[in-house]
Amino acid sequence: MFELSLMCPQDRVETFSEALEALDALSVSVEDFDAQTDAEQALFGEPGMPPPKDGWQRSRVLALFATESLAKEAASLLAAQDFFDECRLLGISLVPDQDWVRLTQSQFAPVEVTPEFWIVPTWHEPPAQARTIIRLDPGLAFGTGTHPTTRMCLRWIAQHGRADGQHAAGNPLGRVLDYGCGSGILAIGAAKYGAVDIDAVDIDSAAVESTRLNAQANAVRLHTGLPDQATGRYQTVLANILATPLKVLAPLLCAHVEPGGSLVMAGILERQADELKAAYAPYARLVVADSEDGWILMTATL
């Protein structure tokens, strides 16, 4: 493949992207032209918040083409357009062949939850000290264990479940609801620590399918489906989403927790703790149970 590189102002990025796609570009990506310089602009805000700006003042637009002739033709056609003013061609280069699967896999190593509890991609051998293992590969749904919110939820499960994984009626986790299950990692973790009856639900059908497949890969039994599958009350309700939907869901989630049961929530920034406490005050008393890298885990006993 050949990569065509262009520089253009922010207000021209969408026009260039559409034009490149019409000229048979295999893909188009956009970067900060001034990255790693004093003029670099950070655009990414906090989760749930809009980015501070729509784009960079100067953008590098990169387009991949199947042949060099297609890349050169695209460059010539774009240079002749009125919207090319204030833009410039940075070059056309051959993209070296790589084993993209192996390169992607190399970015995902086993993740430690506790010294004995690990999340391990299928292409890795488990660490020698691992006693409880979740096999999980990156996929379409959120939740591979690399994010602090996922790790905190799994740590809570490990602390409150049975390390021997016995599915006994007296298991502290009891019946479990994973609301907004993503990849199903929390539901699978609950199963590994002995939960007796687990519902994993999500509004995204791709997440539901991902959870089903991941449960099969880990030889655990879950009930997966859309949110209306969650029925009755649960000893443990897990919700790793974001603060705004968690506030909206306060009455629903609390209604699913049986008396004496546990509500466990993540996806919350430290600065959002008081907002969540206020939203849940009519139903439960939330406390901060864990924190990592600016994120917190909040729990309540109903």
mmCIF file of N, CA, C and O in Angstrom, residues 99-199:
data_model
loop_
_atom_site.group_PDB
_atom_site.id
_atom_site.type_symbol
_atom_site.label_atom_id
_atom_site.label_comp_id
_atom_site.label_asym_id
_atom_site.label_seq_id
_atom_site.Cartn_x
_atom_site.Cartn_y
_atom_site.Cartn_z
ATOM 1 N N ASP A 99 3.158 -7.864 9.772
ATOM 2 C CA ASP A 99 2.189 -8.830 10.289
ATOM 3 C C ASP A 99 1.292 -8.052 11.248
ATOM 4 O O ASP A 99 1.585 -7.929 12.438
ATOM 5 N N TRP A 100 0.205 -7.497 10.701
ATOM 6 C CA TRP A 100 -0.631 -6.600 11.497
ATOM 7 C C TRP A 100 -1.298 -7.320 12.656
ATOM 8 O O TRP A 100 -1.517 -6.741 13.719
ATOM 9 N N VAL A 101 -1.638 -8.582 12.473
ATOM 10 C CA VAL A 101 -2.246 -9.342 13.578
ATOM 11 C C VAL A 101 -1.264 -9.459 14.731
ATOM 12 O O VAL A 101 -1.596 -9.177 15.892
ATOM 13 N N ARG A 102 -0.016 -9.851 14.414
ATOM 14 C CA ARG A 102 0.989 -9.990 15.474
ATOM 15 C C ARG A 102 1.300 -8.638 16.115
ATOM 16 O O ARG A 102 1.499 -8.545 17.338
ATOM 17 N N LEU A 103 1.337 -7.577 15.304
ATOM 18 C CA LEU A 103 1.610 -6.245 15.840
ATOM 19 C C LEU A 103 0.509 -5.823 16.811
ATOM 20 O O LEU A 103 0.780 -5.277 17.888
ATOM 21 N N THR A 104 -0.757 -6.074 16.436
ATOM 22 C CA THR A 104 -1.864 -5.733 17.314
ATOM 23 C C THR A 104 -1.812 -6.551 18.597
ATOM 24 O O THR A 104 -1.985 -6.017 19.697
ATOM 25 N N GLN A 105 -1.545 -7.842 18.459
ATOM 26 C CA GLN A 105 -1.499 -8.708 19.629
ATOM 27 C C GLN A 105 -0.408 -8.294 20.609
ATOM 28 O O GLN A 105 -0.574 -8.418 21.823
ATOM 29 N N SER A 106 0.696 -7.781 20.069
ATOM 30 C CA SER A 106 1.815 -7.405 20.937
ATOM 31 C C SER A 106 1.463 -6.263 21.885
ATOM 32 O O SER A 106 2.139 -6.043 22.889
ATOM 33 N N GLN A 107 0.384 -5.528 21.567
ATOM 34 C CA GLN A 107 -0.022 -4.401 22.411
ATOM 35 C C GLN A 107 -0.853 -4.850 23.613
ATOM 36 O O GLN A 107 -1.133 -4.055 24.502
ATOM 37 N N PHE A 108 -1.250 -6.117 23.636
ATOM 38 C CA PHE A 108 -2.115 -6.594 24.711
ATOM 39 C C PHE A 108 -1.430 -7.727 25.466
ATOM 40 O O PHE A 108 -1.341 -8.852 24.975
ATOM 41 N N ALA A 109 -0.916 -7.415 26.636
ATOM 42 C CA ALA A 109 -0.258 -8.393 27.495
ATOM 43 C C ALA A 109 -1.221 -8.797 28.608
ATOM 44 O O ALA A 109 -2.259 -8.160 28.814
ATOM 45 N N PRO A 110 -0.917 -9.859 29.353
ATOM 46 C CA PRO A 110 -1.759 -10.211 30.505
ATOM 47 C C PRO A 110 -1.893 -9.037 31.470
ATOM 48 O O PRO A 110 -0.954 -8.261 31.675
ATOM 49 N N VAL A 111 -3.086 -8.886 32.039
ATOM 50 C CA VAL A 111 -3.384 -7.783 32.953
ATOM 51 C C VAL A 111 -3.607 -8.345 34.358
ATOM 52 O O VAL A 111 -4.421 -9.251 34.554
ATOM 53 N N GLU A 112 -2.902 -7.805 35.325
ATOM 54 C CA GLU A 112 -3.052 -8.237 36.713
ATOM 55 C C GLU A 112 -4.213 -7.503 37.378
ATOM 56 O O GLU A 112 -4.273 -6.274 37.356
ATOM 57 N N VAL A 113 -5.139 -8.256 37.944
ATOM 58 C CA VAL A 113 -6.215 -7.682 38.749
ATOM 59 C C VAL A 113 -5.802 -7.725 40.212
ATOM 60 O O VAL A 113 -5.848 -6.735 40.932
ATOM 61 N N THR A 114 -5.412 -8.918 40.654
ATOM 62 C CA THR A 114 -4.759 -9.132 41.950
ATOM 63 C C THR A 114 -3.580 -10.052 41.656
ATOM 64 O O THR A 114 -3.477 -10.589 40.549
ATOM 65 N N PRO A 115 -2.674 -10.261 42.603
ATOM 66 C CA PRO A 115 -1.530 -11.148 42.313
ATOM 67 C C PRO A 115 -1.931 -12.535 41.816
ATOM 68 O O PRO A 115 -1.153 -13.177 41.096
ATOM 69 N N GLU A 116 -3.142 -13.008 42.154
ATOM 70 C CA GLU A 116 -3.569 -14.338 41.736
ATOM 71 C C GLU A 116 -4.674 -14.331 40.683
ATOM 72 O O GLU A 116 -5.084 -15.381 40.206
ATOM 73 N N PHE A 117 -5.157 -13.152 40.299
ATOM 74 C CA PHE A 117 -6.286 -13.013 39.370
ATOM 75 C C PHE A 117 -5.818 -12.215 38.158
ATOM 76 O O PHE A 117 -5.439 -11.051 38.281
ATOM 77 N N TRP A 118 -5.862 -12.843 36.974
ATOM 78 C CA TRP A 118 -5.314 -12.220 35.767
ATOM 79 C C TRP A 118 -6.275 -12.333 34.603
ATOM 80 O O TRP A 118 -7.037 -13.294 34.490
ATOM 81 N N ILE A 119 -6.214 -11.331 33.690
ATOM 82 C CA ILE A 119 -6.908 -11.389 32.409
ATOM 83 C C ILE A 119 -5.834 -11.675 31.366
ATOM 84 O O ILE A 119 -4.844 -10.928 31.254
ATOM 85 N N VAL A 120 -6.006 -12.747 30.595
ATOM 86 C CA VAL A 120 -4.947 -13.222 29.708
ATOM 87 C C VAL A 120 -5.483 -13.418 28.291
ATOM 88 O O VAL A 120 -6.399 -14.223 28.077
ATOM 89 N N PRO A 121 -4.936 -12.690 27.296
ATOM 90 C CA PRO A 121 -5.328 -12.951 25.901
ATOM 91 C C PRO A 121 -4.998 -14.396 25.513
ATOM 92 O O PRO A 121 -4.077 -15.002 26.083
ATOM 93 N N THR A 122 -5.713 -14.917 24.531
ATOM 94 C CA THR A 122 -5.549 -16.329 24.184
ATOM 95 C C THR A 122 -4.169 -16.642 23.616
ATOM 96 O O THR A 122 -3.751 -17.798 23.626
ATOM 97 N N TRP A 123 -3.449 -15.630 23.111
ATOM 98 C CA TRP A 123 -2.133 -15.895 22.529
ATOM 99 C C TRP A 123 -1.012 -15.823 23.564
ATOM 100 O O TRP A 123 0.153 -15.972 23.238
ATOM 101 N N HIS A 124 -1.351 -15.596 24.849
ATOM 102 C CA HIS A 124 -0.358 -15.552 25.915
ATOM 103 C C HIS A 124 -0.523 -16.744 26.851
ATOM 104 O O HIS A 124 -1.641 -17.221 27.088
ATOM 105 N N GLU A 125 0.583 -17.180 27.433
ATOM 106 C CA GLU A 125 0.527 -18.150 28.518
ATOM 107 C C GLU A 125 0.223 -17.406 29.817
ATOM 108 O O GLU A 125 0.717 -16.302 30.022
ATOM 109 N N PRO A 126 -0.596 -17.979 30.698
ATOM 110 C CA PRO A 126 -0.886 -17.309 31.969
ATOM 111 C C PRO A 126 0.379 -17.184 32.816
ATOM 112 O O PRO A 126 1.253 -18.061 32.768
ATOM 113 N N PRO A 127 0.510 -16.111 33.602
ATOM 114 C CA PRO A 127 1.638 -15.999 34.525
ATOM 115 C C PRO A 127 1.623 -17.152 35.529
ATOM 116 O O PRO A 127 0.566 -17.686 35.864
ATOM 117 N N ALA A 128 2.794 -17.520 36.015
ATOM 118 C CA ALA A 128 2.914 -18.669 36.916
ATOM 119 C C ALA A 128 2.097 -18.490 38.186
ATOM 120 O O ALA A 128 1.575 -19.463 38.743
ATOM 121 N N GLN A 129 1.960 -17.240 38.657
ATOM 122 C CA GLN A 129 1.264 -17.000 39.922
ATOM 123 C C GLN A 129 -0.251 -16.931 39.776
ATOM 124 O O GLN A 129 -0.975 -16.849 40.772
ATOM 125 N N ALA A 130 -0.754 -16.953 38.531
ATOM 126 C CA ALA A 130 -2.197 -16.819 38.302
ATOM 127 C C ALA A 130 -2.937 -18.067 38.770
ATOM 128 O O ALA A 130 -2.593 -19.188 38.390
ATOM 129 N N ARG A 131 -3.958 -17.860 39.598
ATOM 130 C CA ARG A 131 -4.810 -18.947 40.073
ATOM 131 C C ARG A 131 -6.213 -18.855 39.456
ATOM 132 O O ARG A 131 -6.864 -19.858 39.243
ATOM 133 N N THR A 132 -6.653 -17.643 39.219
ATOM 134 C CA THR A 132 -7.936 -17.415 38.553
ATOM 135 C C THR A 132 -7.654 -16.620 37.278
ATOM 136 O O THR A 132 -6.974 -15.593 37.322
ATOM 137 N N ILE A 133 -8.169 -17.105 36.139
ATOM 138 C CA ILE A 133 -7.829 -16.518 34.842
ATOM 139 C C ILE A 133 -9.100 -16.267 34.036
ATOM 140 O O ILE A 133 -9.977 -17.130 33.958
ATOM 141 N N ILE A 134 -9.175 -15.094 33.443
ATOM 142 C CA ILE A 134 -10.181 -14.809 32.419
ATOM 143 C C ILE A 134 -9.455 -14.734 31.089
ATOM 144 O O ILE A 134 -8.507 -13.961 30.926
ATOM 145 N N ARG A 135 -9.877 -15.559 30.137
ATOM 146 C CA ARG A 135 -9.322 -15.503 28.794
ATOM 147 C C ARG A 135 -10.134 -14.505 27.981
ATOM 148 O O ARG A 135 -11.340 -14.690 27.787
ATOM 149 N N LEU A 136 -9.501 -13.437 27.522
ATOM 150 C CA LEU A 136 -10.253 -12.395 26.813
ATOM 151 C C LEU A 136 -9.359 -11.724 25.791
ATOM 152 O O LEU A 136 -8.260 -11.272 26.116
ATOM 153 N N ASP A 137 -9.835 -11.663 24.546
ATOM 154 C CA ASP A 137 -9.129 -10.960 23.484
ATOM 155 C C ASP A 137 -9.849 -9.654 23.180
ATOM 156 O O ASP A 137 -11.064 -9.555 23.354
ATOM 157 N N PRO A 138 -9.124 -8.624 22.713
ATOM 158 C CA PRO A 138 -9.784 -7.374 22.324
ATOM 159 C C PRO A 138 -10.849 -7.650 21.275
ATOM 160 O O PRO A 138 -10.656 -8.463 20.367
ATOM 161 N N GLY A 139 -11.997 -6.968 21.397
ATOM 162 C CA GLY A 139 -13.086 -7.189 20.454
ATOM 163 C C GLY A 139 -13.902 -5.942 20.234
ATOM 164 O O GLY A 139 -13.437 -4.824 20.462
ATOM 165 N N LEU A 140 -15.159 -6.120 19.819
ATOM 166 C CA LEU A 140 -16.021 -4.991 19.502
ATOM 167 C C LEU A 140 -16.522 -4.260 20.739
ATOM 168 O O LEU A 140 -16.879 -3.095 20.668
ATOM 169 N N ALA A 141 -16.598 -4.945 21.874
ATOM 170 C CA ALA A 141 -17.216 -4.368 23.067
ATOM 171 C C ALA A 141 -16.167 -3.908 24.075
ATOM 172 O O ALA A 141 -15.079 -4.467 24.165
ATOM 173 N N PHE A 142 -16.531 -2.895 24.856
ATOM 174 C CA PHE A 142 -15.629 -2.344 25.873
ATOM 175 C C PHE A 142 -15.389 -3.357 26.977
ATOM 176 O O PHE A 142 -16.286 -4.059 27.404
ATOM 177 N N GLY A 143 -14.137 -3.395 27.465
ATOM 178 C CA GLY A 143 -13.831 -4.191 28.630
ATOM 179 C C GLY A 143 -12.812 -5.280 28.373
ATOM 180 O O GLY A 143 -13.154 -6.420 28.119
ATOM 181 N N THR A 144 -11.515 -4.913 28.429
ATOM 182 C CA THR A 144 -10.464 -5.918 28.300
ATOM 183 C C THR A 144 -9.627 -6.008 29.563
ATOM 184 O O THR A 144 -8.689 -6.789 29.624
ATOM 185 N N GLY A 145 -9.967 -5.179 30.564
ATOM 186 C CA GLY A 145 -9.226 -5.204 31.818
ATOM 187 C C GLY A 145 -8.114 -4.187 31.884
ATOM 188 O O GLY A 145 -7.485 -4.022 32.929
ATOM 189 N N THR A 146 -7.848 -3.492 30.782
ATOM 190 C CA THR A 146 -6.764 -2.511 30.790
ATOM 191 C C THR A 146 -7.197 -1.185 31.406
ATOM 192 O O THR A 146 -6.346 -0.388 31.799
ATOM 193 N N HIS A 147 -8.495 -0.933 31.507
ATOM 194 C CA HIS A 147 -8.964 0.339 32.052
ATOM 195 C C HIS A 147 -9.155 0.235 33.567
ATOM 196 O O HIS A 147 -9.626 -0.784 34.073
ATOM 197 N N PRO A 148 -8.794 1.287 34.305
ATOM 198 C CA PRO A 148 -8.921 1.235 35.763
ATOM 199 C C PRO A 148 -10.323 0.888 36.256
ATOM 200 O O PRO A 148 -10.472 0.202 37.276
ATOM 201 N N THR A 149 -11.368 1.353 35.555
ATOM 202 C CA THR A 149 -12.727 1.076 36.031
ATOM 203 C C THR A 149 -13.017 -0.423 36.017
ATOM 204 O O THR A 149 -13.650 -0.953 36.936
ATOM 205 N N THR A 150 -12.553 -1.112 34.980
ATOM 206 C CA THR A 150 -12.772 -2.561 34.895
ATOM 207 C C THR A 150 -11.978 -3.278 35.975
ATOM 208 O O THR A 150 -12.499 -4.184 36.649
ATOM 209 N N ARG A 151 -10.725 -2.894 36.147
ATOM 210 C CA ARG A 151 -9.895 -3.545 37.168
ATOM 211 C C ARG A 151 -10.471 -3.356 38.569
ATOM 212 O O ARG A 151 -10.458 -4.281 39.385
ATOM 213 N N MET A 152 -10.976 -2.163 38.869
ATOM 214 C CA MET A 152 -11.532 -1.932 40.206
ATOM 215 C C MET A 152 -12.754 -2.802 40.465
ATOM 216 O O MET A 152 -12.921 -3.351 41.557
ATOM 217 N N CYS A 153 -13.615 -2.943 39.453
ATOM 218 C CA CYS A 153 -14.782 -3.809 39.606
ATOM 219 C C CYS A 153 -14.363 -5.256 39.829
ATOM 220 O O CYS A 153 -14.917 -5.961 40.684
ATOM 221 N N LEU A 154 -13.375 -5.712 39.063
ATOM 222 C CA LEU A 154 -12.914 -7.085 39.202
ATOM 223 C C LEU A 154 -12.240 -7.308 40.551
ATOM 224 O O LEU A 154 -12.372 -8.392 41.152
ATOM 225 N N ARG A 155 -11.519 -6.307 41.036
ATOM 226 C CA ARG A 155 -10.918 -6.430 42.374
ATOM 227 C C ARG A 155 -11.992 -6.592 43.430
ATOM 228 O O ARG A 155 -11.860 -7.399 44.364
ATOM 229 N N TRP A 156 -13.074 -5.815 43.290
ATOM 230 C CA TRP A 156 -14.176 -5.924 44.253
ATOM 231 C C TRP A 156 -14.767 -7.335 44.207
ATOM 232 O O TRP A 156 -15.041 -7.936 45.249
ATOM 233 N N ILE A 157 -14.954 -7.858 43.013
ATOM 234 C CA ILE A 157 -15.490 -9.212 42.862
ATOM 235 C C ILE A 157 -14.564 -10.226 43.531
ATOM 236 O O ILE A 157 -15.016 -11.122 44.263
ATOM 237 N N ALA A 158 -13.253 -10.085 43.306
ATOM 238 C CA ALA A 158 -12.286 -11.021 43.897
ATOM 239 C C ALA A 158 -12.295 -10.939 45.423
ATOM 240 O O ALA A 158 -12.144 -11.960 46.108
ATOM 241 N N GLN A 159 -12.489 -9.745 45.946
ATOM 242 C CA GLN A 159 -12.493 -9.566 47.401
ATOM 243 C C GLN A 159 -13.759 -10.113 48.055
ATOM 244 O O GLN A 159 -13.733 -10.534 49.213
ATOM 245 N N HIS A 160 -14.871 -10.125 47.313
ATOM 246 C CA HIS A 160 -16.152 -10.493 47.907
ATOM 247 C C HIS A 160 -16.677 -11.864 47.477
ATOM 248 O O HIS A 160 -17.623 -12.376 48.080
ATOM 249 N N GLY A 161 -16.089 -12.436 46.443
ATOM 250 C CA GLY A 161 -16.500 -13.772 46.018
ATOM 251 C C GLY A 161 -15.683 -14.840 46.707
ATOM 252 O O GLY A 161 -14.952 -14.572 47.668
ATOM 253 N N ARG A 162 -15.804 -16.053 46.211
ATOM 254 C CA ARG A 162 -15.052 -17.171 46.763
ATOM 255 C C ARG A 162 -13.903 -17.503 45.833
ATOM 256 O O ARG A 162 -14.106 -17.843 44.671
ATOM 257 N N ALA A 163 -12.685 -17.399 46.363
ATOM 258 C CA ALA A 163 -11.504 -17.618 45.539
ATOM 259 C C ALA A 163 -11.440 -19.029 44.972
ATOM 260 O O ALA A 163 -10.827 -19.259 43.931
ATOM 261 N N ASP A 164 -12.120 -19.978 45.641
ATOM 262 C CA ASP A 164 -12.105 -21.345 45.124
ATOM 263 C C ASP A 164 -13.109 -21.537 43.989
ATOM 264 O O ASP A 164 -13.189 -22.605 43.385
ATOM 265 N N GLY A 165 -13.908 -20.475 43.708
ATOM 266 C CA GLY A 165 -14.856 -20.533 42.608
ATOM 267 C C GLY A 165 -16.040 -21.437 42.837
ATOM 268 O O GLY A 165 -16.795 -21.728 41.909
ATOM 269 N N GLN A 166 -16.265 -21.860 44.066
ATOM 270 C CA GLN A 166 -17.365 -22.772 44.349
ATOM 271 C C GLN A 166 -18.707 -22.077 44.170
ATOM 272 O O GLN A 166 -18.951 -21.004 44.730
ATOM 273 N N HIS A 167 -19.582 -22.687 43.393
ATOM 274 C CA HIS A 167 -20.893 -22.113 43.127
ATOM 275 C C HIS A 167 -21.878 -22.618 44.181
ATOM 276 O O HIS A 167 -22.755 -23.427 43.907
ATOM 277 N N ALA A 168 -21.713 -22.123 45.371
ATOM 278 C CA ALA A 168 -22.556 -22.574 46.482
ATOM 279 C C ALA A 168 -23.643 -21.560 46.772
ATOM 280 O O ALA A 168 -23.505 -20.367 46.487
ATOM 281 N N ALA A 169 -24.721 -22.040 47.352
ATOM 282 C CA ALA A 169 -25.849 -21.150 47.649
ATOM 283 C C ALA A 169 -25.430 -20.034 48.600
ATOM 284 O O ALA A 169 -25.986 -18.947 48.581
ATOM 285 N N GLY A 170 -24.428 -20.304 49.419
ATOM 286 C CA GLY A 170 -23.988 -19.297 50.383
ATOM 287 C C GLY A 170 -22.927 -18.364 49.854
ATOM 288 O O GLY A 170 -22.359 -17.574 50.613
ATOM 289 N N ASN A 171 -22.636 -18.431 48.552
ATOM 290 C CA ASN A 171 -21.619 -17.550 47.994
ATOM 291 C C ASN A 171 -22.022 -16.092 48.181
ATOM 292 O O ASN A 171 -23.157 -15.714 47.868
ATOM 293 N N PRO A 172 -21.108 -15.245 48.691
ATOM 294 C CA PRO A 172 -21.464 -13.842 48.973
ATOM 295 C C PRO A 172 -21.968 -13.061 47.769
ATOM 296 O O PRO A 172 -22.741 -12.115 47.922
ATOM 297 N N LEU A 173 -21.530 -13.427 46.564
ATOM 298 C CA LEU A 173 -21.976 -12.691 45.379
ATOM 299 C C LEU A 173 -23.427 -13.011 45.037
ATOM 300 O O LEU A 173 -24.140 -12.177 44.474
ATOM 301 N N GLY A 174 -23.875 -14.224 45.340
ATOM 302 C CA GLY A 174 -25.252 -14.620 45.094
ATOM 303 C C GLY A 174 -25.644 -14.490 43.638
ATOM 304 O O GLY A 174 -24.863 -14.766 42.728
ATOM 305 N N ARG A 175 -26.875 -14.076 43.410
ATOM 306 C CA ARG A 175 -27.370 -13.816 42.057
ATOM 307 C C ARG A 175 -26.823 -12.467 41.603
ATOM 308 O O ARG A 175 -26.887 -11.475 42.346
ATOM 309 N N VAL A 176 -26.284 -12.406 40.364
ATOM 310 C CA VAL A 176 -25.547 -11.220 39.912
ATOM 311 C C VAL A 176 -26.178 -10.647 38.647
ATOM 312 O O VAL A 176 -26.560 -11.384 37.734
ATOM 313 N N LEU A 177 -26.243 -9.310 38.597
ATOM 314 C CA LEU A 177 -26.636 -8.579 37.387
ATOM 315 C C LEU A 177 -25.469 -7.714 36.955
ATOM 316 O O LEU A 177 -24.966 -6.889 37.718
ATOM 317 N N ASP A 178 -25.003 -7.916 35.715
ATOM 318 C CA ASP A 178 -23.989 -7.054 35.094
ATOM 319 C C ASP A 178 -24.740 -6.175 34.099
ATOM 320 O O ASP A 178 -25.104 -6.617 33.011
ATOM 321 N N TYR A 179 -24.986 -4.918 34.482
ATOM 322 C CA TYR A 179 -25.805 -4.006 33.680
ATOM 323 C C TYR A 179 -24.878 -3.136 32.830
ATOM 324 O O TYR A 179 -24.100 -2.335 33.344
ATOM 325 N N GLY A 180 -24.983 -3.279 31.485
ATOM 326 C CA GLY A 180 -24.039 -2.621 30.581
ATOM 327 C C GLY A 180 -22.794 -3.479 30.493
ATOM 328 O O GLY A 180 -21.688 -3.032 30.777
ATOM 329 N N CYS A 181 -22.981 -4.733 30.078
ATOM 330 C CA CYS A 181 -21.936 -5.758 30.243
ATOM 331 C C CYS A 181 -20.753 -5.604 29.303
ATOM 332 O O CYS A 181 -19.680 -6.135 29.585
ATOM 333 N N GLY A 182 -20.905 -4.906 28.167
ATOM 334 C CA GLY A 182 -19.770 -4.754 27.253
ATOM 335 C C GLY A 182 -19.274 -6.102 26.768
ATOM 336 O O GLY A 182 -19.992 -6.868 26.131
ATOM 337 N N SER A 183 -18.036 -6.424 27.098
ATOM 338 C CA SER A 183 -17.444 -7.705 26.699
ATOM 339 C C SER A 183 -17.892 -8.852 27.589
ATOM 340 O O SER A 183 -17.590 -10.009 27.304
ATOM 341 N N GLY A 184 -18.573 -8.522 28.702
ATOM 342 C CA GLY A 184 -18.989 -9.547 29.656
ATOM 343 C C GLY A 184 -17.943 -9.857 30.707
ATOM 344 O O GLY A 184 -18.107 -10.787 31.508
ATOM 345 N N ILE A 185 -16.899 -9.070 30.761
ATOM 346 C CA ILE A 185 -15.771 -9.389 31.635
ATOM 347 C C ILE A 185 -16.155 -9.425 33.117
ATOM 348 O O ILE A 185 -15.685 -10.278 33.871
ATOM 349 N N LEU A 186 -17.036 -8.522 33.552
ATOM 350 C CA LEU A 186 -17.419 -8.523 34.966
ATOM 351 C C LEU A 186 -18.290 -9.730 35.297
ATOM 352 O O LEU A 186 -18.136 -10.357 36.354
ATOM 353 N N ALA A 187 -19.210 -10.058 34.394
ATOM 354 C CA ALA A 187 -20.060 -11.229 34.604
ATOM 355 C C ALA A 187 -19.217 -12.499 34.645
ATOM 356 O O ALA A 187 -19.439 -13.391 35.474
ATOM 357 N N ILE A 188 -18.236 -12.583 33.749
ATOM 358 C CA ILE A 188 -17.346 -13.742 33.734
ATOM 359 C C ILE A 188 -16.529 -13.797 35.017
ATOM 360 O O ILE A 188 -16.341 -14.862 35.612
ATOM 361 N N GLY A 189 -16.045 -12.643 35.464
ATOM 362 C CA GLY A 189 -15.311 -12.593 36.729
ATOM 363 C C GLY A 189 -16.165 -13.063 37.891
ATOM 364 O O GLY A 189 -15.697 -13.804 38.762
ATOM 365 N N ALA A 190 -17.445 -12.644 37.906
ATOM 366 C CA ALA A 190 -18.343 -13.086 38.971
ATOM 367 C C ALA A 190 -18.520 -14.599 38.934
ATOM 368 O O ALA A 190 -18.540 -15.267 39.975
ATOM 369 N N ALA A 191 -18.628 -15.161 37.725
ATOM 370 C CA ALA A 191 -18.754 -16.618 37.592
ATOM 371 C C ALA A 191 -17.505 -17.321 38.093
ATOM 372 O O ALA A 191 -17.587 -18.364 38.761
ATOM 373 N N LYS A 192 -16.339 -16.758 37.776
ATOM 374 C CA LYS A 192 -15.090 -17.361 38.232
ATOM 375 C C LYS A 192 -14.987 -17.352 39.755
ATOM 376 O O LYS A 192 -14.297 -18.193 40.343
ATOM 377 N N TYR A 193 -15.657 -16.388 40.391
ATOM 378 C CA TYR A 193 -15.618 -16.299 41.847
ATOM 379 C C TYR A 193 -16.912 -16.812 42.489
ATOM 380 O O TYR A 193 -17.282 -16.397 43.582
ATOM 381 N N GLY A 194 -17.603 -17.705 41.770
ATOM 382 C CA GLY A 194 -18.633 -18.510 42.401
ATOM 383 C C GLY A 194 -20.047 -17.993 42.382
ATOM 384 O O GLY A 194 -20.903 -18.536 43.092
ATOM 385 N N ALA A 195 -20.366 -16.935 41.610
ATOM 386 C CA ALA A 195 -21.753 -16.472 41.546
ATOM 387 C C ALA A 195 -22.647 -17.593 41.014
ATOM 388 O O ALA A 195 -22.247 -18.363 40.141
ATOM 389 N N VAL A 196 -23.861 -17.680 41.545
ATOM 390 C CA VAL A 196 -24.710 -18.824 41.246
ATOM 391 C C VAL A 196 -25.655 -18.597 40.064
ATOM 392 O O VAL A 196 -26.100 -19.544 39.440
ATOM 393 N N ASP A 197 -25.988 -17.360 39.746
ATOM 394 C CA ASP A 197 -26.977 -17.078 38.698
ATOM 395 C C ASP A 197 -26.679 -15.676 38.175
ATOM 396 O O ASP A 197 -26.796 -14.705 38.922
ATOM 397 N N ILE A 198 -26.281 -15.561 36.903
ATOM 398 C CA ILE A 198 -25.755 -14.294 36.402
ATOM 399 C C ILE A 198 -26.503 -13.853 35.155
ATOM 400 O O ILE A 198 -26.612 -14.600 34.183
ATOM 401 N N ASP A 199 -27.020 -12.619 35.184
ATOM 402 C CA ASP A 199 -27.607 -11.976 34.010
ATOM 403 C C ASP A 199 -26.652 -10.883 33.544
ATOM 404 O O ASP A 199 -26.238 -10.026 34.343
#
